[in-house]
Amino acid sequence: MSTSDIQSLILKVLPDALVDVQDPNQDGQHFAATVVSGQFVGLTMVKQHKLVYDAIKPQLDSGVIHAMQLKTYTPEKWQANSVQFG
């Protein structure tokens, strides 16, 4: 599975999101994603992560994706942290 495939799956569930997916081990199974979405406003971090994990659940359940490190932000948190994709 490619990082762009995962990004597309997340964007189907969170179309307003900014999504950056990395494959740090370059093995196509272990990924790290940063997701910024207005849909996270008012949600706990657990609920934010659940929204993202639900988008890739079939790939996680089947073992196509072995692991996903996840960071989620509301747009306001993203701005306050001055974090940039890179």
CSV table of C-alpha atoms in Angstrom, one decimal:
chain,number,residue,atom,x,y,z
A,1,MET,CA,0.0,0.0,0.0
A,2,SER,CA,1.3,3.4,-0.9
A,3,THR,CA,1.2,6.6,1.2
A,4,SER,CA,-1.0,8.2,-1.5
A,5,ASP,CA,-3.5,5.3,-1.2
A,6,ILE,CA,-3.8,5.8,2.5
A,7,GLN,CA,-4.1,9.6,2.0
A,8,SER,CA,-7.0,9.0,-0.4
A,9,LEU,CA,-8.7,6.7,2.1
A,10,ILE,CA,-8.5,9.3,4.8
A,11,LEU,CA,-9.7,12.1,2.6
A,12,LYS,CA,-12.8,10.1,1.7
A,13,VAL,CA,-13.9,10.2,5.3
A,14,LEU,CA,-12.4,13.6,6.1
A,15,PRO,CA,-12.6,15.6,2.8
A,16,ASP,CA,-11.6,18.9,4.5
A,17,ALA,CA,-8.4,17.5,5.9
A,18,LEU,CA,-4.8,18.2,5.3
A,19,VAL,CA,-3.2,14.8,5.3
A,20,ASP,CA,0.5,13.8,5.3
A,21,VAL,CA,1.4,10.1,5.3
A,22,GLN,CA,4.9,8.8,5.5
A,23,ASP,CA,6.4,5.3,5.2
A,24,PRO,CA,9.4,5.8,7.6
A,25,ASN,CA,10.6,2.2,7.3
A,26,GLN,CA,10.0,2.2,3.5
A,27,ASP,CA,8.4,-1.2,3.9
A,28,GLY,CA,4.8,-0.4,2.8
A,29,GLN,CA,3.4,-1.7,6.1
A,30,HIS,CA,4.4,0.7,8.8
A,31,PHE,CA,3.1,4.3,8.4
A,32,ALA,CA,3.0,7.6,10.2
A,33,ALA,CA,0.2,10.1,9.4
A,34,THR,CA,-0.5,13.7,10.4
A,35,VAL,CA,-4.1,14.8,9.9
A,36,VAL,CA,-5.6,18.3,10.4
A,37,SER,CA,-9.3,18.6,10.1
A,38,GLY,CA,-12.1,20.9,11.2
A,39,GLN,CA,-14.2,17.8,11.9
A,40,PHE,CA,-11.9,17.2,14.9
A,41,VAL,CA,-13.2,20.3,16.7
A,42,GLY,CA,-14.8,19.3,20.0
A,43,LEU,CA,-13.7,15.7,19.8
A,44,THR,CA,-11.3,14.0,22.2
A,45,MET,CA,-8.0,12.7,20.7
A,46,VAL,CA,-9.4,9.2,21.0
A,47,LYS,CA,-12.4,10.1,18.9
A,48,GLN,CA,-10.2,12.0,16.4
A,49,HIS,CA,-8.0,8.9,16.0
A,50,LYS,CA,-11.0,6.6,15.7
A,51,LEU,CA,-12.3,8.7,12.7
A,52,VAL,CA,-9.0,8.2,10.9
A,53,TYR,CA,-8.6,4.5,11.9
A,54,ASP,CA,-12.1,3.8,10.7
A,55,ALA,CA,-11.1,5.1,7.2
A,56,ILE,CA,-8.3,2.5,7.0
A,57,LYS,CA,-9.9,-0.3,9.1
A,58,PRO,CA,-10.2,-2.8,6.2
A,59,GLN,CA,-6.5,-2.4,5.5
A,60,LEU,CA,-5.6,-2.7,9.1
A,61,ASP,CA,-7.9,-5.8,9.7
A,62,SER,CA,-6.5,-7.6,6.6
A,63,GLY,CA,-2.8,-6.8,7.6
A,64,VAL,CA,-2.1,-4.7,4.5
A,65,ILE,CA,-1.2,-2.0,7.0
A,66,HIS,CA,0.6,-3.4,10.0
A,67,ALA,CA,0.9,-0.2,12.0
A,68,MET,CA,-0.1,3.4,11.8
A,69,GLN,CA,1.4,6.2,14.0
A,70,LEU,CA,-1.1,9.0,14.1
A,71,LYS,CA,-1.1,12.6,15.0
A,72,THR,CA,-4.3,14.6,14.7
A,73,TYR,CA,-4.9,18.3,15.0
A,74,THR,CA,-7.8,20.7,14.8
A,75,PRO,CA,-6.9,23.7,12.5
A,76,GLU,CA,-6.6,25.9,15.5
A,77,LYS,CA,-4.2,23.5,17.3
A,78,TRP,CA,-2.2,23.1,14.0
A,79,GLN,CA,-1.8,26.9,13.7
A,80,ALA,CA,-0.9,27.3,17.4
A,81,ASN,CA,1.8,24.7,17.2
A,82,SER,CA,3.2,26.2,14.0
A,83,VAL,CA,3.8,22.7,12.8
A,84,GLN,CA,4.4,22.4,9.0
A,85,PHE,CA,4.3,19.4,6.8
A,86,GLY,CA,7.6,18.6,5.4
